CSV table of C-alpha atoms and ligand atoms in Angstrom, one decimal:
chain,number,residue,atom,x,y,z
B,1,MET,CA,2.5,-5.2,4.9
B,2,SER,CA,4.7,-2.5,3.6
B,3,THR,CA,4.4,0.7,5.6
B,4,SER,CA,6.5,2.7,3.1
B,5,THR,CA,4.1,1.8,0.2
B,6,THR,CA,2.6,4.9,-1.4
B,7,PRO,CA,-1.0,5.3,-2.6
B,8,THR,CA,0.4,5.1,-6.2
B,9,THR,CA,1.8,1.7,-5.4
B,10,ALA,CA,-1.7,0.7,-4.2
B,11,ASN,CA,-3.3,2.0,-7.4
B,12,LEU,CA,-0.8,0.0,-9.5
B,13,LEU,CA,-1.5,-3.2,-7.6
B,14,ARG,CA,-5.2,-2.6,-8.0
B,15,GLN,CA,-4.8,-2.1,-11.8
B,16,GLN,CA,-2.6,-5.2,-12.2
B,17,LYS,CA,-5.0,-7.4,-10.2
B,18,ARG,CA,-8.0,-6.1,-12.1
B,19,GLU,CA,-6.3,-6.8,-15.4
B,20,GLN,CA,-5.3,-10.3,-14.3
B,21,ARG,CA,-8.8,-11.4,-13.4
B,22,ARG,CA,-10.3,-9.8,-16.5
B,23,GLN,CA,-7.9,-12.0,-18.6
B,24,LEU,CA,-9.3,-15.3,-17.3
B,25,SER,CA,-11.3,-17.1,-20.0
B,26,SER,CA,-15.0,-17.8,-19.5
B,27,SER,CA,-14.3,-21.5,-19.1
B,28,GLN,CA,-11.7,-20.7,-16.3
B,29,GLN,CA,-14.3,-18.4,-14.7
B,30,ILE,CA,-16.9,-21.1,-14.7
B,31,GLN,CA,-14.5,-23.7,-13.3
B,32,HIS,CA,-13.3,-21.3,-10.6
B,33,ALA,CA,-16.9,-20.4,-9.7
B,34,LYS,CA,-17.9,-24.1,-9.4
B,35,ARG,CA,-14.8,-25.0,-7.3
B,36,LEU,CA,-15.4,-22.0,-5.0
B,37,ALA,CA,-19.0,-23.1,-4.5
B,38,GLU,CA,-18.0,-26.7,-3.6
B,39,ARG,CA,-15.6,-25.4,-1.0
B,40,LEU,CA,-17.9,-22.8,0.5
B,41,LEU,CA,-21.1,-24.9,0.6
B,42,ASN,CA,-19.3,-27.2,3.1
B,43,HIS,CA,-18.3,-24.3,5.4
B,44,ASN,CA,-20.0,-23.8,8.7
B,45,ALA,CA,-20.4,-20.1,8.2
B,46,PHE,CA,-22.5,-20.9,5.1
B,47,ASN,CA,-24.5,-23.7,6.7
B,48,HIS,CA,-25.2,-21.7,9.9
B,49,SER,CA,-26.3,-18.5,8.1
B,50,GLN,CA,-29.8,-17.7,7.0
B,51,ARG,CA,-29.3,-14.1,5.7
B,52,ILE,CA,-26.4,-14.1,3.2
B,53,ALA,CA,-25.2,-11.1,1.3
B,54,ALA,CA,-23.5,-11.8,-2.1
B,55,TYR,CA,-23.0,-9.8,-5.3
B,56,LEU,CA,-23.4,-10.0,-9.0
B,57,ALA,CA,-20.0,-10.7,-10.6
B,58,ASN,CA,-18.5,-7.8,-12.5
B,59,ASP,CA,-15.0,-6.9,-14.0
B,60,GLY,CA,-13.7,-10.5,-13.8
B,61,GLU,CA,-14.8,-11.1,-10.2
B,62,ILE,CA,-15.2,-14.7,-9.2
B,63,ASP,CA,-18.9,-15.5,-9.6
B,64,PRO,CA,-20.9,-16.6,-6.5
B,65,VAL,CA,-23.8,-17.7,-8.7
B,66,TYR,CA,-23.7,-21.4,-7.7
B,67,ILE,CA,-23.5,-20.4,-4.0
B,68,ILE,CA,-26.6,-18.2,-4.5
B,69,GLU,CA,-28.5,-20.9,-6.3
B,70,GLN,CA,-27.8,-23.5,-3.5
B,71,ALA,CA,-28.7,-21.0,-0.8
B,72,TRP,CA,-32.1,-20.4,-2.5
B,73,ASN,CA,-32.6,-24.2,-2.7
B,74,LEU,CA,-31.9,-24.5,1.0
B,75,GLY,CA,-34.4,-21.7,1.8
B,76,LYS,CA,-31.9,-19.1,2.8
B,77,GLN,CA,-32.3,-15.4,2.0
B,78,ILE,CA,-29.9,-13.8,-0.4
B,79,TYR,CA,-29.2,-10.0,-0.4
B,80,LEU,CA,-27.3,-7.9,-2.9
B,81,PRO,CA,-25.5,-4.6,-2.1
B,82,VAL,CA,-27.3,-1.4,-3.1
B,83,LEU,CA,-25.7,2.0,-3.1
B,84,SER,CA,-27.3,4.2,-0.5
B,85,ALA,CA,-26.5,7.7,-2.0
B,86,HIS,CA,-27.6,9.3,1.2
B,87,GLU,CA,-24.9,7.6,3.3
B,88,ASN,CA,-22.4,7.0,0.5
B,89,SER,CA,-22.3,3.3,1.6
B,90,LEU,CA,-23.9,0.0,0.9
B,91,LEU,CA,-27.1,-1.4,2.2
B,92,PHE,CA,-28.4,-4.9,1.4
B,93,ALA,CA,-31.6,-5.6,-0.6
B,94,PRO,CA,-33.4,-9.0,-0.8
B,95,TYR,CA,-32.7,-10.9,-4.0
B,96,GLU,CA,-35.0,-13.7,-5.2
B,97,LYS,CA,-35.1,-15.7,-8.4
B,98,ASP,CA,-37.7,-13.4,-9.9
B,99,SER,CA,-36.4,-10.1,-8.5
B,100,LEU,CA,-36.4,-7.2,-11.0
B,101,LEU,CA,-33.0,-5.5,-11.3
B,102,CYS,CA,-32.1,-1.9,-12.1
B,103,ARG,CA,-28.7,-0.4,-13.0
B,104,ASN,CA,-26.9,1.9,-10.4
B,105,GLN,CA,-24.6,4.8,-11.2
B,106,PHE,CA,-21.6,2.5,-11.6
B,107,GLY,CA,-23.5,0.3,-14.2
B,108,ILE,CA,-24.0,-2.5,-11.6
B,109,ASP,CA,-27.4,-4.2,-11.3
B,110,GLU,CA,-29.3,-3.9,-8.0
B,111,PRO,CA,-32.6,-5.4,-6.9
B,112,ASP,CA,-35.3,-2.9,-7.9
B,113,CYS,CA,-37.1,-2.7,-4.5
B,114,LEU,CA,-38.2,0.0,-2.1
B,115,PRO,CA,-35.5,1.3,0.3
B,116,GLU,CA,-37.7,0.3,3.2
B,117,HIS,CA,-36.7,-3.3,2.5
B,118,TRP,CA,-32.9,-2.6,2.6
B,119,LEU,CA,-31.0,-3.8,5.6
B,120,LYS,CA,-27.7,-2.8,7.2
B,121,ALA,CA,-24.6,-5.0,7.0
B,122,GLU,CA,-24.9,-5.9,10.7
B,123,HIS,CA,-28.2,-7.6,10.0
B,124,MET,CA,-26.6,-10.1,7.7
B,125,ASP,CA,-25.3,-13.4,9.2
B,126,LEU,CA,-22.7,-13.7,6.4
B,127,ILE,CA,-21.4,-11.3,3.8
B,128,LEU,CA,-19.6,-12.7,0.8
B,129,LEU,CA,-17.4,-9.8,-0.5
B,130,PRO,CA,-15.8,-9.3,-3.9
B,131,LEU,CA,-12.3,-8.1,-3.8
B,132,VAL,CA,-9.4,-7.0,-6.1
B,133,ALA,CA,-6.5,-8.2,-4.0
B,134,PHE,CA,-6.0,-10.0,-0.6
B,135,ASP,CA,-3.2,-11.3,1.5
B,136,GLU,CA,-3.0,-14.3,3.9
B,137,LYS,CA,-3.7,-12.2,6.9
B,138,GLY,CA,-7.2,-11.4,5.7
B,139,ASN,CA,-6.5,-7.9,4.4
B,140,ARG,CA,-8.7,-6.9,1.5
B,141,MET,CA,-8.3,-4.4,-1.3
B,142,GLY,CA,-11.5,-3.4,-3.2
B,143,MET,CA,-12.2,-1.3,-6.2
B,144,GLY,CA,-11.1,1.9,-4.3
B,145,GLY,CA,-14.4,3.5,-3.5
B,146,GLY,CA,-14.4,2.6,0.2
B,147,PHE,CA,-18.0,1.5,0.0
B,148,TYR,CA,-17.6,-1.8,1.8
B,149,ASP,CA,-15.2,-0.3,4.3
B,150,ARG,CA,-17.7,2.4,5.3
B,151,SER,CA,-20.6,-0.1,5.3
B,152,LEU,CA,-18.8,-2.6,7.5
B,153,ALA,CA,-17.3,-0.1,10.0
B,154,ASN,CA,-19.8,-1.3,12.7
B,155,ILE,CA,-18.9,-4.9,12.2
B,156,ARG,CA,-15.6,-4.2,14.0
B,157,ARG,CA,-17.4,-4.2,17.3
B,158,PRO,CA,-16.6,-7.4,19.3
B,159,GLN,CA,-20.3,-8.2,19.8
B,160,GLN,CA,-20.9,-8.3,16.1
B,161,LEU,CA,-21.4,-11.9,14.7
B,162,THR,CA,-21.6,-11.1,11.0
B,163,GLN,CA,-19.1,-13.4,9.2
B,164,LEU,CA,-17.1,-11.8,6.4
B,165,ILE,CA,-15.8,-14.0,3.7
B,166,GLY,CA,-13.9,-12.6,0.7
B,167,LEU,CA,-14.3,-14.5,-2.6
B,168,ALA,CA,-11.4,-14.4,-5.0
B,169,HIS,CA,-9.4,-16.1,-7.7
B,170,GLU,CA,-6.1,-17.4,-6.3
B,171,ILE,CA,-4.2,-15.0,-8.7
B,172,GLN,CA,-5.6,-12.1,-6.6
B,173,LYS,CA,-3.3,-13.0,-3.7
B,174,THR,CA,-0.4,-10.7,-3.0
B,175,ASP,CA,2.2,-10.0,-0.4
B,176,GLN,CA,2.3,-6.3,-1.3
B,177,MET,CA,-0.9,-5.2,0.4
B,178,VAL,CA,-1.2,-1.6,1.5
B,179,ILE,CA,-3.3,-1.5,4.7
B,180,GLN,CA,-5.1,1.6,5.9
B,181,SER,CA,-6.7,2.3,9.3
B,182,TRP,CA,-10.2,2.1,7.8
B,183,ASP,CA,-9.8,-1.3,6.0
B,184,ILE,CA,-11.9,-4.0,7.5
B,185,PRO,CA,-10.1,-7.4,7.7
B,186,LEU,CA,-11.9,-10.5,6.6
B,187,HIS,CA,-12.6,-13.7,8.7
B,188,VAL,CA,-12.0,-16.1,5.8
B,189,ILE,CA,-10.9,-15.8,2.1
B,190,ALA,CA,-12.1,-18.5,-0.3
B,191,THR,CA,-10.6,-19.1,-3.7
B,192,GLU,CA,-11.0,-21.9,-6.2
B,193,ASP,CA,-8.0,-23.6,-4.7
B,194,ARG,CA,-8.3,-23.2,-0.9
B,195,LEU,CA,-9.7,-21.5,2.2
B,196,TYR,CA,-7.7,-19.0,4.1
B,197,GLN,CA,-9.0,-19.1,7.7
B,198,ILE,CA,-7.7,-16.0,9.4
V,201,ATP,N1,-15.1,4.0,7.6
V,201,ATP,C1,-14.8,5.0,6.8
V,201,ATP,N2,-15.2,6.3,7.0
V,201,ATP,C2,-14.9,7.3,6.2
V,201,ATP,N3,-14.2,7.1,5.0
V,201,ATP,C3,-13.8,5.9,4.7
V,201,ATP,C4,-14.1,4.8,5.5
V,201,ATP,N4,-13.6,3.7,4.9
V,201,ATP,C5,-13.0,4.1,3.8
V,201,ATP,N5,-13.2,5.4,3.6
V,201,ATP,C6,-12.6,6.2,2.5
V,201,ATP,O1,-12.8,5.5,1.3
V,201,ATP,C7,-11.6,5.7,0.5
V,201,ATP,C8,-11.3,4.4,-0.3
V,201,ATP,O2,-10.9,3.4,0.6
V,201,ATP,P1,-10.1,2.1,0.1
V,201,ATP,O3,-9.0,2.5,-0.8
V,201,ATP,O4,-9.8,1.3,1.3
V,201,ATP,O5,-11.2,1.4,-0.8
V,201,ATP,P2,-11.5,-0.2,-1.1
V,201,ATP,O6,-11.4,-1.0,0.2
V,201,ATP,O7,-10.5,-0.6,-2.2
V,201,ATP,O8,-12.9,-0.1,-1.7
V,201,ATP,P3,-14.2,-0.8,-1.2
V,201,ATP,O9,-14.3,-0.7,0.3
V,201,ATP,O10,-15.3,-0.1,-1.9
V,201,ATP,O11,-14.2,-2.3,-1.6
V,201,ATP,C9,-10.5,6.1,1.4
V,201,ATP,O12,-9.8,7.1,0.8
V,201,ATP,C10,-11.2,6.5,2.7
V,201,ATP,O13,-11.0,7.9,2.9
V,202,MG,MG1,-10.3,-0.7,1.8
């Protein structure tokens, strides 16, 4: 952690890491996604979870698609983040093989279902989070909207059991992380190469 780091430095790091992951070829992306899935499918947090929030990969993010498919095969429920305009944060909508999707204001697909089916983060057993950069202490940098941070604010409570696992390409690791009071640290970070247990 660098306490003297300015927001500009954070933005620069965000830009660099986004650029690096976008430059991965599609065959590297597939290989990373498969290796990530092998690693995660053997993890207790996955095996013990029934309600799992994931995401649809965007902007070079490592793709959880193989994890999602295996979760469906095992009869687990998958959820995807939906933007709750009202709270300016994320809720989680059920996602099934035949779910219809619709585009949100950021051009990201979401399950096209009624808000009454949306659940809060604390009702998930496991949340798989995309990220732009991470460090070995479990600190996470996202796309800069604060959406995950606001949605996970309740998960800081000690009685909360929701597991938070960040998914990333190894190239997203940094020792230059800028940490803010509202950032929610992760329990585990999984990459194509290894697991960081925090
Ligand atoms: N719990 C919170 N309550 C109110 N505002 C928050 C909260 N968490 C984050 N924010 C706001 O969101 C903004 C962006 O936060 P940050 O730079 O940490 O985003 P990020 O972690 O990269 O994005 P994301 O959480 O969407 O992945 C901050 O400027 C902060 O003011
Ligand atoms: Mg943050």
